[in-house]
Coordinates of C-alpha atoms in Angstrom, one line a residue:
Chain A
S1259 CA 11.4 -0.2 -13.0
Q1260 CA 9.7 1.6 -10.2
T1261 CA 10.3 0.5 -6.7
I1262 CA 8.4 1.7 -3.5
H1263 CA 9.8 1.6 -0.1
Q1264 CA 7.2 1.7 2.7
W1265 CA 7.8 1.3 6.4
P1266 CA 7.2 0.1 9.0
A1267 CA 5.8 -3.2 8.0
T1268 CA 3.7 -3.4 11.1
L1269 CA 2.7 -1.0 13.8
V1270 CA 0.7 -1.1 16.9
Q1271 CA -0.5 2.3 18.3
P1272 CA -2.8 3.4 21.1
V1273 CA -6.0 5.2 20.3
G1274 CA -5.3 9.0 20.4
S1275 CA -1.7 8.7 19.4
P1276 CA -0.3 10.4 16.3
L1277 CA 0.6 8.5 13.0
S1278 CA 3.2 9.1 10.4
L1279 CA 3.7 6.6 7.6
E1280 CA 6.2 7.3 4.8
C1281 CA 6.5 6.0 1.3
T1282 CA 9.4 6.8 -1.1
V1283 CA 9.7 5.9 -4.7
E1284 CA 12.7 5.1 -6.9
G1285 CA 13.1 4.6 -10.6
T1286 CA 10.8 7.2 -11.8
S1287 CA 10.3 11.0 -11.7
N1288 CA 7.1 13.0 -11.1
P1289 CA 5.0 10.0 -10.4
N1290 CA 1.3 9.9 -9.5
L1291 CA 1.2 8.7 -5.8
Y1292 CA -1.6 7.0 -4.0
W1293 CA -2.5 5.8 -0.5
Y1294 CA -5.0 3.0 -0.1
R1295 CA -6.3 1.3 2.9
Q1296 CA -7.7 -2.3 3.2
A1297 CA -9.7 -3.2 6.3
A1298 CA -9.6 -6.8 7.4
G1299 CA -11.3 -9.0 4.8
R1300 CA -12.3 -6.1 2.8
G1301 CA -11.3 -4.5 -0.5
L1302 CA -8.9 -1.6 -1.1
Q1303 CA -10.1 1.9 -0.5
L1304 CA -8.4 4.9 -2.2
L1305 CA -7.7 7.5 0.5
F1306 CA -5.5 10.1 -1.2
Y1307 CA -3.7 10.7 -4.4
S1308 CA -1.3 13.2 -5.7
V1309 CA -0.1 14.3 -9.1
G1310 CA 2.7 16.5 -7.9
I1311 CA 4.5 18.1 -5.0
G1312 CA 2.1 19.7 -2.6
Q1313 CA -0.9 18.6 -4.6
I1314 CA -3.2 16.3 -2.6
S1315 CA -6.7 15.0 -3.4
S1316 CA -8.8 13.3 -0.7
E1317 CA -11.2 10.7 -1.8
V1318 CA -13.1 10.1 1.5
P1319 CA -13.6 12.2 4.6
Q1320 CA -11.6 10.7 7.4
N1321 CA -9.2 11.2 10.4
L1322 CA -6.2 11.1 8.1
S1323 CA -4.2 13.5 6.0
A1324 CA -1.5 13.2 3.4
S1325 CA 1.4 15.4 2.3
R1326 CA 3.9 15.2 -0.6
P1327 CA 7.0 17.3 0.5
Q1328 CA 9.2 16.0 -2.2
D1329 CA 8.7 14.5 -5.7
R1330 CA 9.2 10.9 -4.6
Q1331 CA 8.0 11.1 -1.0
F1332 CA 4.4 10.6 0.2
I1333 CA 3.4 10.8 3.8
L1334 CA 0.1 9.6 5.6
S1335 CA -0.5 11.3 8.9
S1336 CA -3.0 11.5 11.7
K1337 CA -3.0 13.6 14.9
K1338 CA -5.2 11.3 16.9
L1339 CA -5.7 7.7 15.9
L1340 CA -9.1 6.0 16.2
L1341 CA -9.8 2.3 16.5
S1342 CA -11.5 2.5 13.0
D1343 CA -8.1 3.5 11.5
S1344 CA -6.8 0.0 11.9
G1345 CA -6.0 -1.7 8.5
F1346 CA -3.4 -2.5 5.9
Y1347 CA -2.1 0.7 4.3
L1348 CA -0.6 0.5 0.8
C1349 CA 1.3 3.2 -1.1
A1350 CA 1.3 3.0 -4.8
C1351 CA 2.7 4.9 -7.8
R1352 CA 2.3 5.3 -11.5
G1353 CA 5.1 7.0 -13.3
G1354 CA 6.6 7.7 -16.7
H1355 CA 5.3 5.7 -19.4
S1356 CA 4.2 2.9 -17.1
Y1357 CA 0.6 1.9 -17.5
G1358 CA 0.6 -0.3 -14.5
Y1359 CA 0.6 0.8 -10.9
T1360 CA 3.4 -0.3 -8.5
F1361 CA 2.4 -1.1 -5.0
G1362 CA 4.5 -1.1 -1.8
S1363 CA 4.6 -4.0 0.6
G1364 CA 2.2 -2.2 3.0
T1365 CA 2.1 -1.3 6.6
R1366 CA -0.3 -3.2 8.9
L1367 CA -1.6 -0.8 11.5
T1368 CA -3.4 -2.0 14.6
V1369 CA -4.9 0.7 16.9
V1370 CA -5.5 -0.5 20.4
Chain B
D875 CA -16.2 5.4 -12.5
A876 CA -17.6 2.5 -14.6
K877 CA -18.0 -0.7 -12.5
T878 CA -16.9 -4.2 -13.0
T879 CA -18.7 -7.4 -11.9
Q880 CA -16.6 -10.6 -11.0
P881 CA -17.5 -13.8 -9.4
N882 CA -16.6 -14.0 -5.7
S883 CA -14.5 -17.1 -6.0
M884 CA -13.3 -19.8 -8.4
E885 CA -11.4 -23.0 -8.0
S886 CA -8.9 -24.5 -10.3
N887 CA -6.7 -27.6 -10.4
E888 CA -2.9 -27.2 -10.6
E889 CA -1.6 -27.2 -14.1
E890 CA -5.0 -26.5 -15.6
P891 CA -5.9 -23.4 -17.4
V892 CA -8.1 -20.8 -15.5
H893 CA -10.4 -18.3 -17.1
L894 CA -11.5 -15.4 -14.9
P895 CA -14.5 -13.6 -16.1
C896 CA -15.3 -9.7 -15.8
N897 CA -18.3 -7.9 -16.8
H898 CA -18.1 -4.2 -17.5
S899 CA -21.2 -3.2 -19.4
T900 CA -20.9 0.6 -18.8
I901 CA -17.3 0.8 -20.0
S902 CA -16.5 3.9 -22.0
G903 CA -14.3 4.3 -25.0
T904 CA -11.4 5.8 -23.0
D905 CA -11.4 3.1 -20.4
Y906 CA -8.5 0.7 -20.2
I907 CA -9.1 -2.8 -18.6
H908 CA -6.6 -3.6 -15.9
W909 CA -6.0 -6.7 -14.0
Y910 CA -4.2 -6.9 -10.7
R911 CA -3.7 -9.6 -8.1
Q912 CA -3.2 -9.6 -4.5
L913 CA -1.5 -12.5 -2.7
P914 CA -2.2 -12.9 1.0
S915 CA -0.6 -10.0 3.2
Q916 CA 0.9 -8.4 0.1
G917 CA 0.1 -5.4 -2.0
P918 CA -1.5 -5.8 -5.3
E919 CA 0.6 -6.8 -8.3
Y920 CA 0.0 -5.7 -11.9
V921 CA -0.9 -8.5 -14.2
I922 CA -2.0 -7.2 -17.5
H923 CA -4.0 -4.4 -19.3
G924 CA -5.7 -3.8 -22.6
L925 CA -8.0 -1.5 -24.5
T926 CA -9.5 -3.3 -27.5
S927 CA -7.2 -6.1 -28.7
N928 CA -6.3 -9.3 -26.9
V929 CA -3.1 -9.1 -25.1
N930 CA -0.3 -11.6 -23.9
N931 CA 2.4 -11.3 -21.5
R932 CA 4.6 -13.7 -19.5
M933 CA 2.0 -13.8 -16.7
A934 CA -1.3 -14.2 -18.4
S935 CA -3.4 -13.4 -21.5
L936 CA -6.3 -11.0 -21.6
A937 CA -9.2 -11.6 -23.9
I938 CA -11.5 -8.7 -24.6
A939 CA -15.0 -9.0 -26.1
E940 CA -15.6 -7.2 -29.4
D941 CA -18.1 -4.9 -27.7
R942 CA -15.7 -4.5 -24.8
K943 CA -18.4 -5.1 -22.3
S944 CA -16.7 -8.1 -20.9
S945 CA -13.1 -9.5 -20.6
T946 CA -11.5 -12.7 -19.4
L947 CA -8.1 -13.1 -17.7
I948 CA -6.5 -16.4 -18.7
L949 CA -3.9 -18.2 -16.7
H950 CA -2.6 -20.8 -19.0
R951 CA -1.3 -23.3 -16.3
A952 CA -2.4 -22.5 -12.8
T953 CA 0.1 -23.2 -10.0
L954 CA -0.3 -23.0 -6.3
R955 CA 1.5 -19.6 -6.4
D956 CA -1.4 -18.2 -8.5
A957 CA -3.7 -18.5 -5.6
A958 CA -4.7 -14.8 -5.0
V959 CA -7.5 -12.3 -5.3
Y960 CA -7.7 -11.1 -8.9
Y961 CA -9.2 -7.6 -9.5
C962 CA -10.6 -6.4 -12.8
I963 CA -10.4 -2.6 -12.8
L964 CA -11.4 0.0 -15.5
R965 CA -9.0 3.1 -15.6
Y966 CA -9.7 6.1 -17.8
T967 CA -6.8 7.7 -19.5
G968 CA -6.7 11.0 -17.6
T969 CA -3.6 12.2 -15.9
A970 CA -5.1 11.9 -12.5
S971 CA -6.7 8.6 -13.2
K972 CA -7.1 6.3 -10.3
L973 CA -7.5 2.6 -9.7
T974 CA -10.8 1.9 -8.0
F975 CA -10.8 -1.6 -6.7
G976 CA -13.9 -3.9 -6.3
T977 CA -14.1 -7.1 -4.3
G978 CA -12.3 -9.2 -7.0
T979 CA -12.3 -12.9 -7.5
R980 CA -10.6 -15.2 -5.0
L981 CA -8.9 -18.0 -6.9
Q982 CA -8.1 -21.3 -5.1
V983 CA -5.7 -23.6 -6.7
T984 CA -5.6 -27.2 -5.5
L985 CA -3.3 -30.1 -6.3

């Protein structure tokens, strides 16, 4: 079965600082990978998805970027964080013959 | 993406069955019906999915209307651990298919 490792679990960053969140996947190869954000009390918003190494699709214009340097590694970045970037960030994958998506445990980011 | 409509919240007593409805009147023939749930401060968890026929697994059952314009997630015996937000999502079968989450149904389970 697929397992997603996501870290850190919580993060407090000042406005204007850079961000790098990493997600790694085990148990599958060539997965589709996704980054979601959930603002407090809101639903999940898809930010980026990737169907292969170096292939990134952005769903909404924003202050964030994503990269996929390896098959099972997905990175979410920002050069300068905004207050509005605060939220619960979740990495997800779908691989192999799996119909279901597996989600990581998430990173709760607070920009102060 | 075809949209789904779910009640904002529902309540159930522990040990009782729960029927969570979902309307998806604009569903296309290639859309699968997926259900996920999200416990507080956790990532969503896959529950079940189906295309046309009713489905059962260890977590729940999925009943799909004959015209596929609605479906119902059935928890046979609700427990306190089933309290979560339940999302009904349509996913087309393309390679780059995505899960688009709505607001879901918040299920409260009481003793």
